[in-house]
PDB file of C-alpha atoms in Angstrom:
ATOM      1  CA  MET A  19       0.024   0.000  -0.002  1.00 52.00           C
ATOM      2  CA  THR A  20       1.399   3.390  -0.952  1.00 55.00           C
ATOM      3  CA  SER A  21       1.075   6.606   1.000  1.00 57.00           C
ATOM      4  CA  ARG A  22      -0.682   9.575  -0.596  1.00 65.00           C
ATOM      5  CA  VAL A  23       1.192  12.096   1.508  1.00 54.00           C
ATOM      6  CA  PRO A  24       4.122  13.735  -0.318  1.00 58.00           C
ATOM      7  CA  PHE A  25       7.473  12.577   0.957  1.00 60.00           C
ATOM      8  CA  SER A  26       8.555  15.960   2.450  1.00 66.00           C
ATOM      9  CA  ASP A  27       5.265  16.350   4.404  1.00 72.00           C
ATOM     10  CA  ARG A  28       5.414  12.704   5.463  1.00 72.00           C
ATOM     11  CA  ALA A  29       8.900  13.177   6.841  1.00 73.00           C
ATOM     12  CA  LYS A  30       7.775  16.198   8.826  1.00 72.00           C
ATOM     13  CA  LEU A  31       4.811  14.320  10.247  1.00 68.00           C
ATOM     14  CA  GLU A  32       6.878  11.278  11.179  1.00 71.00           C
ATOM     15  CA  SER A  33       9.447  13.549  12.815  1.00 68.00           C
ATOM     16  CA  ALA A  34       6.842  15.406  14.805  1.00 65.00           C
ATOM     17  CA  PHE A  35       5.141  12.154  15.827  1.00 63.00           C
ATOM     18  CA  SER A  36       8.425  10.541  16.880  1.00 64.00           C
ATOM     19  CA  LYS A  37       9.333  13.496  19.080  1.00 59.00           C
ATOM     20  CA  ARG A  38       5.913  13.378  20.728  1.00 58.00           C
ATOM     21  CA  GLU A  39       6.099  17.017  21.554  1.00 56.00           C
ATOM     22  CA  SER A  40       3.323  18.126  23.859  1.00 60.00           C
ATOM     23  CA  VAL A  41       1.432  21.301  23.259  1.00 58.00           C
ATOM     24  CA  TRP A  42       0.175  21.317  26.843  1.00 57.00           C
ATOM     25  CA  HIS A  43       3.328  23.065  28.138  1.00 61.00           C
ATOM     26  CA  GLU A  44       2.353  26.091  26.063  1.00 65.00           C
ATOM     27  CA  LEU A  45      -1.053  26.462  27.772  1.00 65.00           C
ATOM     28  CA  PRO A  46      -1.365  28.466  31.043  1.00 71.00           C
ATOM     29  CA  SER A  47      -1.945  26.406  34.134  1.00 75.00           C
ATOM     30  CA  PHE A  48      -5.427  26.022  35.554  1.00 73.00           C
ATOM     31  CA  ASN A  49      -4.372  27.958  38.674  1.00 75.00           C
ATOM     32  CA  ALA A  50      -3.072  30.876  36.562  1.00 77.00           C
ATOM     33  CA  ILE A  51      -6.468  31.156  34.929  1.00 80.00           C
ATOM     34  CA  LEU A  52      -8.672  30.562  37.961  1.00 82.00           C
ATOM     35  CA  LYS A  53      -6.830  32.705  40.534  1.00 81.00           C
ATOM     36  CA  PRO A  54      -7.467  36.138  38.869  1.00 82.00           C
ATOM     37  CA  VAL A  55     -11.058  35.191  38.218  1.00 84.00           C
ATOM     38  CA  TRP A  56     -11.593  34.159  41.876  1.00 82.00           C
ATOM     39  CA  GLN A  57      -9.884  37.263  43.164  1.00 79.00           C
ATOM     40  CA  GLY A  58     -12.127  39.434  40.996  1.00 79.00           C
ATOM     41  CA  ILE A  59     -15.287  37.713  42.315  1.00 82.00           C
ATOM     42  CA  VAL A  60     -14.129  38.118  45.914  1.00 76.00           C
ATOM     43  CA  SER A  61     -13.188  41.765  45.467  1.00 71.00           C
ATOM     44  CA  MET A  62     -16.612  42.519  43.935  1.00 75.00           C
ATOM     45  CA  LEU A  63     -18.465  40.808  46.797  1.00 76.00           C
ATOM     46  CA  ALA A  64     -16.343  42.053  49.663  1.00 69.00           C
ATOM     47  CA  PRO A  65     -16.810  45.620  50.912  1.00 68.00           C
ATOM     48  CA  LEU A  66     -13.754  47.671  50.131  1.00 73.00           C
ATOM     49  CA  ASP A  67     -13.401  49.283  53.561  1.00 80.00           C
ATOM     50  CA  GLU A  68     -13.787  46.140  55.657  1.00 83.00           C
ATOM     51  CA  PRO A  69     -10.669  44.632  57.235  1.00 87.00           C
ATOM     52  CA  ARG A  70      -9.514  41.332  55.847  1.00 88.00           C
ATOM     53  CA  ILE A  71      -8.652  38.671  58.398  1.00 90.00           C
ATOM     54  CA  ARG A  72      -6.853  35.397  57.784  1.00 91.00           C
ATOM     55  CA  HIS A  73      -6.572  32.621  60.364  1.00 92.00           C
ATOM     56  CA  MET A  74      -3.182  30.927  60.150  1.00 91.00           C
ATOM     57  CA  ASP A  75      -1.371  28.131  61.991  1.00 91.00           C
ATOM     58  CA  GLY A  76       2.291  28.754  62.850  1.00 88.00           C
ATOM     59  CA  ILE A  77       5.118  26.285  62.484  1.00 89.00           C
ATOM     60  CA  ASP A  78       4.743  25.419  66.155  1.00 91.00           C
ATOM     61  CA  GLY A  79       1.013  24.739  65.643  1.00 88.00           C
ATOM     62  CA  ASN A  80      -0.171  27.876  67.476  1.00 91.00           C
ATOM     63  CA  PRO A  81      -2.809  29.894  65.659  1.00 93.00           C
ATOM     64  CA  TYR A  82      -2.393  33.508  64.762  1.00 95.00           C
ATOM     65  CA  TYR A  83      -4.320  36.061  62.762  1.00 95.00           C
ATOM     66  CA  LEU A  84      -3.125  38.228  59.879  1.00 94.00           C
ATOM     67  CA  THR A  85      -5.167  41.352  59.121  1.00 93.00           C
ATOM     68  CA  TYR A  86      -5.149  43.966  56.452  1.00 91.00           C
ATOM     69  CA  ASP A  87      -6.954  47.275  56.940  1.00 88.00           C
ATOM     70  CA  PRO A  88      -7.714  48.769  53.480  1.00 84.00           C
ATOM     71  CA  VAL A  89      -8.642  52.137  55.031  1.00 82.00           C
ATOM     72  CA  THR A  90      -5.198  52.720  56.526  1.00 85.00           C
ATOM     73  CA  GLY A  91      -3.210  50.271  54.365  1.00 88.00           C
ATOM     74  CA  MET A  92      -1.736  48.714  57.545  1.00 91.00           C
ATOM     75  CA  LYS A  93      -1.108  45.015  58.115  1.00 95.00           C
ATOM     76  CA  HIS A  94      -1.187  43.477  61.580  1.00 94.00           C
ATOM     77  CA  ARG A  95      -0.498  40.149  63.185  1.00 96.00           C
ATOM     78  CA  PHE A  96      -2.294  39.006  66.303  1.00 96.00           C
ATOM     79  CA  ASP A  97      -1.329  35.944  68.340  1.00 94.00           C
ATOM     80  CA  SER A  98      -4.770  35.568  69.975  1.00 94.00           C
ATOM     81  CA  GLU A  99      -8.362  36.004  69.001  1.00 94.00           C
ATOM     82  CA  GLU A 100      -8.862  38.299  72.005  1.00 95.00           C
ATOM     83  CA  SER A 101      -6.207  40.780  70.843  1.00 95.00           C
ATOM     84  CA  LEU A 102      -7.748  40.710  67.388  1.00 95.00           C
ATOM     85  CA  ARG A 103     -11.153  41.530  68.824  1.00 94.00           C
ATOM     86  CA  ILE A 104      -9.779  44.416  70.843  1.00 94.00           C
ATOM     87  CA  TRP A 105      -8.149  45.827  67.690  1.00 92.00           C
ATOM     88  CA  LEU A 106     -11.426  45.513  65.787  1.00 91.00           C
ATOM     89  CA  GLU A 107     -13.351  47.282  68.553  1.00 91.00           C
ATOM     90  CA  GLN A 108     -10.888  50.165  68.693  1.00 89.00           C
ATOM     91  CA  ARG A 109     -10.981  50.439  64.917  1.00 82.00           C
ATOM     92  CA  TYR A 110     -14.727  50.899  64.841  1.00 74.00           C
ATOM     93  CA  ARG A 111     -14.793  53.379  67.810  1.00 75.00           C
ATOM     94  CA  GLU A 112     -12.825  55.918  65.899  1.00 62.00           C
TER      95      GLU A 112
END
């Protein structure tokens, strides 16, 4: 059986097939696509002047809280929920 593909094109196809080059490495990762979309949704739904609070666990296993106050642009770290609550109360009294 003879091939109907011209020799030069056939050689290129066989070469490309033998290399098995993946086109997937050229596509952006799923995380790179989803992260900006998710951040946009969160920023639209979250009030702009509300503080943002993240609960974290330290290397030693002790919890702490990271906060960002968009009004002042300040970041804070609190080692207890009580100190975080005191900061929040003082912030809203002003």
